[in-house]
CSV table of C-alpha atoms in Angstrom, one decimal:
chain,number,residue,atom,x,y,z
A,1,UNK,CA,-72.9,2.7,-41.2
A,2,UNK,CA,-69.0,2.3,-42.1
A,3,UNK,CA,-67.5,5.5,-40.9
A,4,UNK,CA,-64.8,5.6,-38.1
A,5,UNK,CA,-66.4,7.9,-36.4
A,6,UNK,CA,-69.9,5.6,-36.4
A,7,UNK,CA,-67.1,2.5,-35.5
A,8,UNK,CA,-66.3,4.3,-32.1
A,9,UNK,CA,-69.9,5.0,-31.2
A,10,UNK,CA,-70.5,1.1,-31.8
A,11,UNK,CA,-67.6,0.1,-29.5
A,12,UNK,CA,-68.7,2.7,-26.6
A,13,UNK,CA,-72.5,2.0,-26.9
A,14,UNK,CA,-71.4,-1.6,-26.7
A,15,UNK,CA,-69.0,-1.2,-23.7
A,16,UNK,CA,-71.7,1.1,-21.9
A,17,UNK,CA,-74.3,-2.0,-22.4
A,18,UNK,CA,-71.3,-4.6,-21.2
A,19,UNK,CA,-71.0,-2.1,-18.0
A,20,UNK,CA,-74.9,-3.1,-17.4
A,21,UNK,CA,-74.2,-6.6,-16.0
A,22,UNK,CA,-72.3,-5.1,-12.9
A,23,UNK,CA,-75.6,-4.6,-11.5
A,24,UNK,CA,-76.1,-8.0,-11.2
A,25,UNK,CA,-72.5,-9.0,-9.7
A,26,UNK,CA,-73.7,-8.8,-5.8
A,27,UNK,CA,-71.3,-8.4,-2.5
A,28,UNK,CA,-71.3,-9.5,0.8
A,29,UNK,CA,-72.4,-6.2,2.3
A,30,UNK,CA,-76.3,-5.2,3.1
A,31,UNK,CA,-77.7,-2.4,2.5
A,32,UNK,CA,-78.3,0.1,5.3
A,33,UNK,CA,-81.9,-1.0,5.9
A,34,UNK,CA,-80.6,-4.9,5.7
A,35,UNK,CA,-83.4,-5.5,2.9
A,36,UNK,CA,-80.9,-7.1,0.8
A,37,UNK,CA,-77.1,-7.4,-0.4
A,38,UNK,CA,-75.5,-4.4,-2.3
A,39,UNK,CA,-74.5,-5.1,-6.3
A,40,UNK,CA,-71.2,-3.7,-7.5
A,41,UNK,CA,-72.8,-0.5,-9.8
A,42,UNK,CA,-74.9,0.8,-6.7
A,43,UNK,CA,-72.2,0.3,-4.5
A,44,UNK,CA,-69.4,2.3,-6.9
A,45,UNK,CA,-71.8,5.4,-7.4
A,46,UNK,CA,-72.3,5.3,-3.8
A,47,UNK,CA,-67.9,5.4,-3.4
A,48,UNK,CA,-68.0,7.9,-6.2
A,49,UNK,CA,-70.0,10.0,-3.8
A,50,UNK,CA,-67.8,9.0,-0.9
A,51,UNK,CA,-64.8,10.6,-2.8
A,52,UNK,CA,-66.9,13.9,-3.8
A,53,UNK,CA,-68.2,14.5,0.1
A,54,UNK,CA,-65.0,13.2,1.8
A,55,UNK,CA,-62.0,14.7,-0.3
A,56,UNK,CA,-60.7,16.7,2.0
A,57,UNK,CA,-60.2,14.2,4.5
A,58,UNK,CA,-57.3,12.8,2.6
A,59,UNK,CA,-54.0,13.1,4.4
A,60,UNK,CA,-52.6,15.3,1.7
A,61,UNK,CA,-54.6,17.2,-1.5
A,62,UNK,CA,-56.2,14.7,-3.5
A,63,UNK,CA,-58.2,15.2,-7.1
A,64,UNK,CA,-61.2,14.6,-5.7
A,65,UNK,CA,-62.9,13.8,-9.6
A,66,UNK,CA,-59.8,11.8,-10.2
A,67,UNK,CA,-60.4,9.8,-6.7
A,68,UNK,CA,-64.2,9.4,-7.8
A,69,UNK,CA,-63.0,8.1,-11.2
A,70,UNK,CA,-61.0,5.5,-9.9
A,71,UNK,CA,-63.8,4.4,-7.8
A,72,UNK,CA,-66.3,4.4,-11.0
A,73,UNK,CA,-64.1,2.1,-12.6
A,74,UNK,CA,-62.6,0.0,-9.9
A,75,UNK,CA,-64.9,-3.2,-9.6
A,76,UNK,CA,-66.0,-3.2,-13.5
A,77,UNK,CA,-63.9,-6.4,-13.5
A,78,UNK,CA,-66.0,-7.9,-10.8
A,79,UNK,CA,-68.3,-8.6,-14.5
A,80,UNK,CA,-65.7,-11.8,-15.3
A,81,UNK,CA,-64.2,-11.9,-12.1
A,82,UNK,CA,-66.8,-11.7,-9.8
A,83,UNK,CA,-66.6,-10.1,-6.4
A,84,UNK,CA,-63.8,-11.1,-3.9
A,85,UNK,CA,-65.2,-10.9,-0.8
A,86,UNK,CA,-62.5,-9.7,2.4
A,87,UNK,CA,-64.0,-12.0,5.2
A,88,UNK,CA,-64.1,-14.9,2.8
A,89,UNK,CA,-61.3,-17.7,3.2
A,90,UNK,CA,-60.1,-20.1,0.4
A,91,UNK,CA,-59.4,-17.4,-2.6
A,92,UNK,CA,-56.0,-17.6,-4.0
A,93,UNK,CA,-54.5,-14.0,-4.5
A,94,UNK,CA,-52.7,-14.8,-7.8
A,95,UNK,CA,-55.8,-16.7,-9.4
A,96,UNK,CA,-57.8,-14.0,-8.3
A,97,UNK,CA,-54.8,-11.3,-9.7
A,98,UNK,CA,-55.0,-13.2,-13.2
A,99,UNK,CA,-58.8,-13.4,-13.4
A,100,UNK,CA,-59.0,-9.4,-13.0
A,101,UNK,CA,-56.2,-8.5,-15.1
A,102,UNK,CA,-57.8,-11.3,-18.3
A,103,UNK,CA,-61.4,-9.2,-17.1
A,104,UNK,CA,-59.8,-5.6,-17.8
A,105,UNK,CA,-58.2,-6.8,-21.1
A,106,UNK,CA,-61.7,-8.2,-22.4
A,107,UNK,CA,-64.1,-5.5,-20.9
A,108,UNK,CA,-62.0,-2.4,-21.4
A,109,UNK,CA,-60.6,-3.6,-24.3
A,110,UNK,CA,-64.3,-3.3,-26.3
A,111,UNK,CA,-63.5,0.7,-26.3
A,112,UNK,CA,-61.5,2.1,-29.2
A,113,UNK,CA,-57.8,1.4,-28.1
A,114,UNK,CA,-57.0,4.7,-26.8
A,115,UNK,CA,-59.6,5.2,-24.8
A,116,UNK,CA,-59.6,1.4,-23.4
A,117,UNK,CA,-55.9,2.1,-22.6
A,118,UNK,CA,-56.9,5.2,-20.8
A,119,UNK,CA,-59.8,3.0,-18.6
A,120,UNK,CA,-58.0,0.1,-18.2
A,121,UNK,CA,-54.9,2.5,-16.7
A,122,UNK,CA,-57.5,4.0,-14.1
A,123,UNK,CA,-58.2,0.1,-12.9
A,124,UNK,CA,-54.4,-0.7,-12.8
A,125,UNK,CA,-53.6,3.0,-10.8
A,126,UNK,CA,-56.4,2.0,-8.6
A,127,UNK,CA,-55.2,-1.6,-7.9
A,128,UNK,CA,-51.3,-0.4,-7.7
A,129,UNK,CA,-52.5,1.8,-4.4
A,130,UNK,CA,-49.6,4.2,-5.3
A,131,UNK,CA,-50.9,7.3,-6.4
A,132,UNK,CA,-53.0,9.8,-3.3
A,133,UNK,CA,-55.7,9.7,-5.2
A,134,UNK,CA,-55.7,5.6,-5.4
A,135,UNK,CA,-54.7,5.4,-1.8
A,136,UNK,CA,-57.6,7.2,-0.8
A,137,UNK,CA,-60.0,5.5,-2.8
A,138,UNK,CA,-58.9,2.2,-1.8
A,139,UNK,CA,-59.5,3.6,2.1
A,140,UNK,CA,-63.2,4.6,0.8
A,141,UNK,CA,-63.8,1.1,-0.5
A,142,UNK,CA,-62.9,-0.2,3.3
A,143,UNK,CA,-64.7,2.4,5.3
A,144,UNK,CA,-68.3,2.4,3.0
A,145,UNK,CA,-68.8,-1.7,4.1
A,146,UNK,CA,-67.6,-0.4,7.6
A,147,UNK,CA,-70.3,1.9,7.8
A,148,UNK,CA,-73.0,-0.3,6.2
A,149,UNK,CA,-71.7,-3.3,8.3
A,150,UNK,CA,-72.4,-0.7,11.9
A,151,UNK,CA,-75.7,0.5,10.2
A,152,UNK,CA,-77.0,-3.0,10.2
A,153,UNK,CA,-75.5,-4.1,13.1
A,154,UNK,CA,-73.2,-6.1,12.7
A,155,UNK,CA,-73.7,-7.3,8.8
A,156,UNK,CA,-70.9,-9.5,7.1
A,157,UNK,CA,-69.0,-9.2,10.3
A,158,UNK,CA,-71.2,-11.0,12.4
A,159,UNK,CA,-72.0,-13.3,8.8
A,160,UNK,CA,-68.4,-14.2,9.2
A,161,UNK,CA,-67.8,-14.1,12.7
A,162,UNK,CA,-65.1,-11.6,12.6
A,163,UNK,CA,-63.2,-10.0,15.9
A,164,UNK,CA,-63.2,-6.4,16.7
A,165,UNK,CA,-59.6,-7.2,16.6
A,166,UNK,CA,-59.4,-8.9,12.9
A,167,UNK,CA,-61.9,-5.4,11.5
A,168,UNK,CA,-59.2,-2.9,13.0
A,169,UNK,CA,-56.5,-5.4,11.5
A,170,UNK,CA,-58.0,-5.9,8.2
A,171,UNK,CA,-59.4,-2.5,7.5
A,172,UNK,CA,-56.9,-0.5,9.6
A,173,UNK,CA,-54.0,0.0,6.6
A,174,UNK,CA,-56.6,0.6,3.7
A,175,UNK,CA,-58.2,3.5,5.3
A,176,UNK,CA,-55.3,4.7,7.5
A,177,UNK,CA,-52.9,4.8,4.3
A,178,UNK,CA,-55.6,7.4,2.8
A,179,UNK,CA,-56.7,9.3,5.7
A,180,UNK,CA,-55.7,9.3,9.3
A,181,UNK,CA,-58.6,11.4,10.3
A,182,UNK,CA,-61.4,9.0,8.6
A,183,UNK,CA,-59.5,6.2,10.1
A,184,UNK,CA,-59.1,7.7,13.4
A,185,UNK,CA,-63.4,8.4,13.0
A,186,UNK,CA,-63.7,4.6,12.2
A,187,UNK,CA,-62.1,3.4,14.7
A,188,UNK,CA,-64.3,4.9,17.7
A,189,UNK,CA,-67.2,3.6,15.6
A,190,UNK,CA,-66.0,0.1,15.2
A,191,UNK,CA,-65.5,0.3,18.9
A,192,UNK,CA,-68.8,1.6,19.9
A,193,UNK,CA,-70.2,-1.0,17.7
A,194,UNK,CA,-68.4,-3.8,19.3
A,195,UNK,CA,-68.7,-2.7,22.8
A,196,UNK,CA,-72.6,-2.8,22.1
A,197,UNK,CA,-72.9,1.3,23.0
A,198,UNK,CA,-74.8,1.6,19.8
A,199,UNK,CA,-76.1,-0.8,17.1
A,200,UNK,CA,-76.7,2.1,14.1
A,201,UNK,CA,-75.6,5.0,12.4
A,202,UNK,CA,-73.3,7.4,13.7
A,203,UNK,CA,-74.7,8.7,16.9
A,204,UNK,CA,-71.5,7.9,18.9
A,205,UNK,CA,-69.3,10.7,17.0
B,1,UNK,CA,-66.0,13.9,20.2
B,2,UNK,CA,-66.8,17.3,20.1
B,3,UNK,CA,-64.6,19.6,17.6
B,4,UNK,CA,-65.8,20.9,14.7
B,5,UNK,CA,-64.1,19.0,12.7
B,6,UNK,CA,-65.9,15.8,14.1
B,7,UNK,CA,-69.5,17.7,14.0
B,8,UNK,CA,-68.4,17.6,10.0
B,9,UNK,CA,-67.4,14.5,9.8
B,10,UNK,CA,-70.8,13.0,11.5
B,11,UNK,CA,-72.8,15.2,9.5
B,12,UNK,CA,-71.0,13.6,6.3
B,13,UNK,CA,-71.3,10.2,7.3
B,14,UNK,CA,-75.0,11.0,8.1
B,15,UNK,CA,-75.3,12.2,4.6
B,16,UNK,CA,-73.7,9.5,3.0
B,17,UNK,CA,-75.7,7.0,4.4
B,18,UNK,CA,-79.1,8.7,3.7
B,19,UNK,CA,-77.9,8.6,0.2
B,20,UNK,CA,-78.2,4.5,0.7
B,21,UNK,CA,-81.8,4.8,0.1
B,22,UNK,CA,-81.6,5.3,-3.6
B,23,UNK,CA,-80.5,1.7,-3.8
B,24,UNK,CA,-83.7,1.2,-3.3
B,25,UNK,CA,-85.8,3.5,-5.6
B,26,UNK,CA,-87.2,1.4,-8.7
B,27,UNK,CA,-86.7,2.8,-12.1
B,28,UNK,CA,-89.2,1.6,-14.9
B,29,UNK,CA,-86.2,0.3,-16.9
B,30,UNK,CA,-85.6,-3.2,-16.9
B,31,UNK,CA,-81.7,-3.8,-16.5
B,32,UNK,CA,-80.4,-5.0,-20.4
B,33,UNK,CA,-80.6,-9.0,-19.5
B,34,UNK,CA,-84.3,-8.2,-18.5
B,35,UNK,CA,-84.0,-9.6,-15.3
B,36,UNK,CA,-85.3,-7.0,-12.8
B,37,UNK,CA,-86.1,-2.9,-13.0
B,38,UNK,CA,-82.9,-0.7,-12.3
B,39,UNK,CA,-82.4,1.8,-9.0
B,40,UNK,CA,-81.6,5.4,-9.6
B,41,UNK,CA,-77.9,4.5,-7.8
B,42,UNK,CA,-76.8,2.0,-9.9
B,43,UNK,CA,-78.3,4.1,-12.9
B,44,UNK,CA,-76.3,6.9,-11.7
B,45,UNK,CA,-73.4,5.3,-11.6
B,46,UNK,CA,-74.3,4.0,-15.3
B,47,UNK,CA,-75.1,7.1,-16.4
B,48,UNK,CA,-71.6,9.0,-14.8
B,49,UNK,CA,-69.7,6.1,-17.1
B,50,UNK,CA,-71.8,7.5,-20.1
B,51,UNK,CA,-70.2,10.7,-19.5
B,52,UNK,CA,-66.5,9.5,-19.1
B,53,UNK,CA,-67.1,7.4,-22.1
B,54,UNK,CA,-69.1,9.9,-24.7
B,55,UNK,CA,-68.0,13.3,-23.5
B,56,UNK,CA,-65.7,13.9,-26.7
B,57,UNK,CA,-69.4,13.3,-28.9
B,58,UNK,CA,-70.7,16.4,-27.1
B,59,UNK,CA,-72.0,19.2,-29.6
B,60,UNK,CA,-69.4,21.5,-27.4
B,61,UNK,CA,-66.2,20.8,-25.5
B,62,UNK,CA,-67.4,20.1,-22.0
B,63,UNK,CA,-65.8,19.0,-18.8
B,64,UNK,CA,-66.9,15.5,-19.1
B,65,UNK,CA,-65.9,14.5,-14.9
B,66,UNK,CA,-68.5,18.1,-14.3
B,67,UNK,CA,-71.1,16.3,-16.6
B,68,UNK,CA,-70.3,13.2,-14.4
B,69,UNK,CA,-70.7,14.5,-10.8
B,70,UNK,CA,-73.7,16.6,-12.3
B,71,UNK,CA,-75.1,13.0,-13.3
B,72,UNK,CA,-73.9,11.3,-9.6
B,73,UNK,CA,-75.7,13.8,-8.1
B,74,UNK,CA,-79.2,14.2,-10.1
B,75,UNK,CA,-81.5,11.6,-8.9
B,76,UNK,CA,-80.7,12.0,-5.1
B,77,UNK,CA,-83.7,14.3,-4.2
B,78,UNK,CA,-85.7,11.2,-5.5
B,79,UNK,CA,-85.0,9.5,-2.1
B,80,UNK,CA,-87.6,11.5,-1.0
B,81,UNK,CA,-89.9,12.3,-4.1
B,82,UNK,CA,-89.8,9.0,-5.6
B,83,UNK,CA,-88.7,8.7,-9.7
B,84,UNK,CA,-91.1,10.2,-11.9
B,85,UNK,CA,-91.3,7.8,-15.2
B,86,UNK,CA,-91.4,10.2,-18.7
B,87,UNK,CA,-93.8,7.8,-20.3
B,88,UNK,CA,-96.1,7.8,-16.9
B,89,UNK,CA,-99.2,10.2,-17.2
B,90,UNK,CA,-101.0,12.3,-14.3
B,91,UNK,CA,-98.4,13.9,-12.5
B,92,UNK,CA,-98.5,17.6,-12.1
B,93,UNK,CA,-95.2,19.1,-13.3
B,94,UNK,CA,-94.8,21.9,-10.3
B,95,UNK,CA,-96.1,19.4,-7.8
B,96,UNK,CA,-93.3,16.8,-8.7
B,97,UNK,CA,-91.0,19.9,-8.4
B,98,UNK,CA,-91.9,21.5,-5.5
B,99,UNK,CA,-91.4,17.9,-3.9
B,100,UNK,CA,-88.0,17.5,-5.9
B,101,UNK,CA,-87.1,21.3,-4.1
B,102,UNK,CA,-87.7,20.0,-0.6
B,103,UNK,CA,-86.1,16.6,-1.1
B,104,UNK,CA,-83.2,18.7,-2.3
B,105,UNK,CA,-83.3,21.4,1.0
B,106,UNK,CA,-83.5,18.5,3.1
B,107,UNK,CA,-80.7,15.6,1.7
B,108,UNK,CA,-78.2,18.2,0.9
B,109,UNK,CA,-78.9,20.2,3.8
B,110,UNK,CA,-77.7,17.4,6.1
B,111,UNK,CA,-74.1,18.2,5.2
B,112,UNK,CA,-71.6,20.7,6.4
B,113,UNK,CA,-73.2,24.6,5.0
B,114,UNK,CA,-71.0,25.0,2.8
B,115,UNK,CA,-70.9,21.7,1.1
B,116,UNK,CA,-74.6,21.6,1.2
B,117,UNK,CA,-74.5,24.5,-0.9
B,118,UNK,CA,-72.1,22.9,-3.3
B,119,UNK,CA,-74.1,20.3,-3.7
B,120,UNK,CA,-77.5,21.4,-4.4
B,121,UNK,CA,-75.8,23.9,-6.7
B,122,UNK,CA,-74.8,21.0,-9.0
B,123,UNK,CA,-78.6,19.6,-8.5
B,124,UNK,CA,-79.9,22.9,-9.7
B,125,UNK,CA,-77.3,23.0,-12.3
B,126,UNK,CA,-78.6,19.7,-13.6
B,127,UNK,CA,-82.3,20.5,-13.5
B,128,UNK,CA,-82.0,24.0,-15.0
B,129,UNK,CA,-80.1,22.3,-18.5
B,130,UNK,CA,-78.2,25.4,-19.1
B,131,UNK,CA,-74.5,24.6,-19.0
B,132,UNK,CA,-73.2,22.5,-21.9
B,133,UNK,CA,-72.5,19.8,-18.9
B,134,UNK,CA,-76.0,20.0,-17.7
B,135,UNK,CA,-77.3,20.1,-21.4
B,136,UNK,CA,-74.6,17.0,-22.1
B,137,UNK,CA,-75.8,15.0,-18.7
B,138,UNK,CA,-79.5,15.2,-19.7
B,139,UNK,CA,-78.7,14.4,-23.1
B,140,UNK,CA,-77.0,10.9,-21.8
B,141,UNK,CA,-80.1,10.3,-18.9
B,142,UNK,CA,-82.8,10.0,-22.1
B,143,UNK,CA,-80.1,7.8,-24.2
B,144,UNK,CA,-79.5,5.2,-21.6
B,145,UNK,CA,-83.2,4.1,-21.0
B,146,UNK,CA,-83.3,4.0,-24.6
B,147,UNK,CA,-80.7,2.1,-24.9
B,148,UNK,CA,-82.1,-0.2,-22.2
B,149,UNK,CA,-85.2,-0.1,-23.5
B,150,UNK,CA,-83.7,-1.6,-26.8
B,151,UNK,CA,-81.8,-4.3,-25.3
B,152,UNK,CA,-84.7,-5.4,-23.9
B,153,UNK,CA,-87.0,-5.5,-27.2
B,154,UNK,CA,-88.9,-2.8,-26.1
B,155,UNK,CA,-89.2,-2.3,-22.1
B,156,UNK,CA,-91.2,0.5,-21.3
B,157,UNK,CA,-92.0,1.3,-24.5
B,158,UNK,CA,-93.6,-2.3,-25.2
B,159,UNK,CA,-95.0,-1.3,-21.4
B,160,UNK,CA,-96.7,1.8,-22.0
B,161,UNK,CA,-97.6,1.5,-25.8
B,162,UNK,CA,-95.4,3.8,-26.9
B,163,UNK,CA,-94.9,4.3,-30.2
B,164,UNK,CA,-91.6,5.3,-32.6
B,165,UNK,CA,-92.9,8.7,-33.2
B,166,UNK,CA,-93.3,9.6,-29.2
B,167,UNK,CA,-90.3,7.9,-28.6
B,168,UNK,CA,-88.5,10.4,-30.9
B,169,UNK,CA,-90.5,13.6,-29.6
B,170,UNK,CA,-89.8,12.4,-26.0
B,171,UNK,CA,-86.3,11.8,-26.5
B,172,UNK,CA,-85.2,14.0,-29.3
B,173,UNK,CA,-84.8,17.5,-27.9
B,174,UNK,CA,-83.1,16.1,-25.0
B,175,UNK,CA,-80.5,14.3,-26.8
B,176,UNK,CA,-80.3,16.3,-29.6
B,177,UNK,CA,-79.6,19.9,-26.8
B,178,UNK,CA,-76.6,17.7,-25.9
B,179,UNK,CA,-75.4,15.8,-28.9
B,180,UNK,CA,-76.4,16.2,-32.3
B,181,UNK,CA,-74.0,12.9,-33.2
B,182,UNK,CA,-75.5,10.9,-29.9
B,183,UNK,CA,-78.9,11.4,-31.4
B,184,UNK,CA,-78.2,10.6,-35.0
B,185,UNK,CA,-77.1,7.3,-34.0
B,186,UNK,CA,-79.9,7.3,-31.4
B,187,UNK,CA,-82.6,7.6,-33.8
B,188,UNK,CA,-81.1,5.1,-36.3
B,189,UNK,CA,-81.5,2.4,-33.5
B,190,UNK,CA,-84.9,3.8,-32.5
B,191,UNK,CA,-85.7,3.0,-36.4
B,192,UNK,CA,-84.4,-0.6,-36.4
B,193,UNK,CA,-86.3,-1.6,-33.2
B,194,UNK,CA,-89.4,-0.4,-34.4
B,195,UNK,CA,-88.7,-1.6,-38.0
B,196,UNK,CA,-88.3,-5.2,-36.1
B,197,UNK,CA,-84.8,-5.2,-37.9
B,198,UNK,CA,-83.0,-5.6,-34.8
B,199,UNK,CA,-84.4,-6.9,-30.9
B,200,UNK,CA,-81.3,-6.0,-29.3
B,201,UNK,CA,-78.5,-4.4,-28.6
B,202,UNK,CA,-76.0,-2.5,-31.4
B,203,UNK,CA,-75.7,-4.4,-33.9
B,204,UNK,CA,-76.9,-2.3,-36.6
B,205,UNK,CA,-74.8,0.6,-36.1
């Protein structure tokens, strides 16, 4: 087949296929039921459906599809660059930086160029935290762990030892910058969770 | 915390953490490196990149984010009703339904009214194939199994002795009611795999 048209189809069906091995790139979180870690595809649907249920918790209107989008595409990179865990220690920011941005050139670049353009924009809005829509995806990516983390009791927190005092301080300015009111709701959990008033789900609220 | 707004909010974080549990609902597709059998959330979050990717191939113009959410969204009653294989024999259509209705009364229904409504709209939506976004998102649920299935050299084909012919009946009016294009180049792989031109991926396109 040599038409354009069949061309494009090639480069997408190949992409789509390429977009498979993020299900085998695995995080730090478990999932709810602690039977095993979450991979990267599983946990960007579940974000997706974080954006769809959550929208209008945002602090000001957000696109909710757009938001979801972003969240879609957001850890494709993970597929070179692997996933970066927040607890972890030892990762240099700039190698990390470099690793994702040579990842989103190869992977989204196996799209017909306009529409890789168009993709690998979404990843670089998402990263750039500047738009509502990013802002308040990058606060779903901090509050889903939260929740999964409370749901198991205590999950890479207790894996990593962290501090009530080091979750409020690293997940505090994700989620507050994209919604005060799901921050303000994550914040009572956290400190349910750490004052041992609960172990699981949300019963506290 | 006893505001409505918070009674939303906990129902919403209920919800989203029941949907968790399709992590953990085994599809009969192997992933495309063969190593394990995919879950319905990480193929719902394959399939929603289908639709951002292919939604221009679409027979119609259709609202490719619509045929995404429609696609986010269409497994979740399967958390309760388990995934029902299309090459699997001996299951009673209406019973598999009737189960799929409850599972959807029940999941959706553990969200705000209103939303719950939403939601189980765009389930229905889905099911029904009616819309050119529901007709679209079925389309791509058939053409990434076989897709898989061809990575694979054969999957659940090879699994349940499947030959080209019911592969084609099983698949065509599906992805032809969405795409006419999707299914020409559908079919032409379907031929090389079983032609033994090809064991993987695109490359004949």
């Amino acid at each position: 087949m040599t038409t354009a048209s069949d061309d494009t189809l090639k480069k997408q069906f190949d992409f789509l296929l390429e977009l498979d091995r993020l299900k085998s790139v695995v995080r730090q979180s478990r999932l709810a039921d602690g039977s095993r870690r979450e991979n990267s595809a599983e946990h960007s649907w579940h974000l997706a459906m974080f954006a769809l249920v959550l929208s209008d918790h945002a602090d000001a209107e957000v696109n909710a599809a757009h938001a979801a989008h972003l969240l879609l595409v957001h850890d494709i990179v993970e597929i070179d660059a692997g996933d970066a865990p927040i607890h972890a220690r030892g990762i240099a920011k700039h190698e990390l930086e470099a690793a994702e941005s040579m990842a989103a050139e190869r992977i989204f670049g196996l799209l017909p160029s306009a529409q890789a353009e168009r993709f690998r924009n979404m990843w670089l809005e998402f990263e750039a935290g500047q738009t509502l829509e990013a802002r308040f995806a990058k606060a779903l990516d901090r509050l889903q762990p939260l929740l999964l983390n409370i749901a198991v009791g205590g999950g890479t927190w207790t894996d990593n030892g962290v501090t009530e005092h080091q979750v409020m301080e690293r997940c505090g300015p994700s989620i507050e910058g994209g919604s005060v009111v799901l921050w303000h709701a994550a914040q009572e959990l956290v400190r349910s969770h750490f004052n041992g008033r609960t172990s699981n789900r949300t019963d506290q609220l």
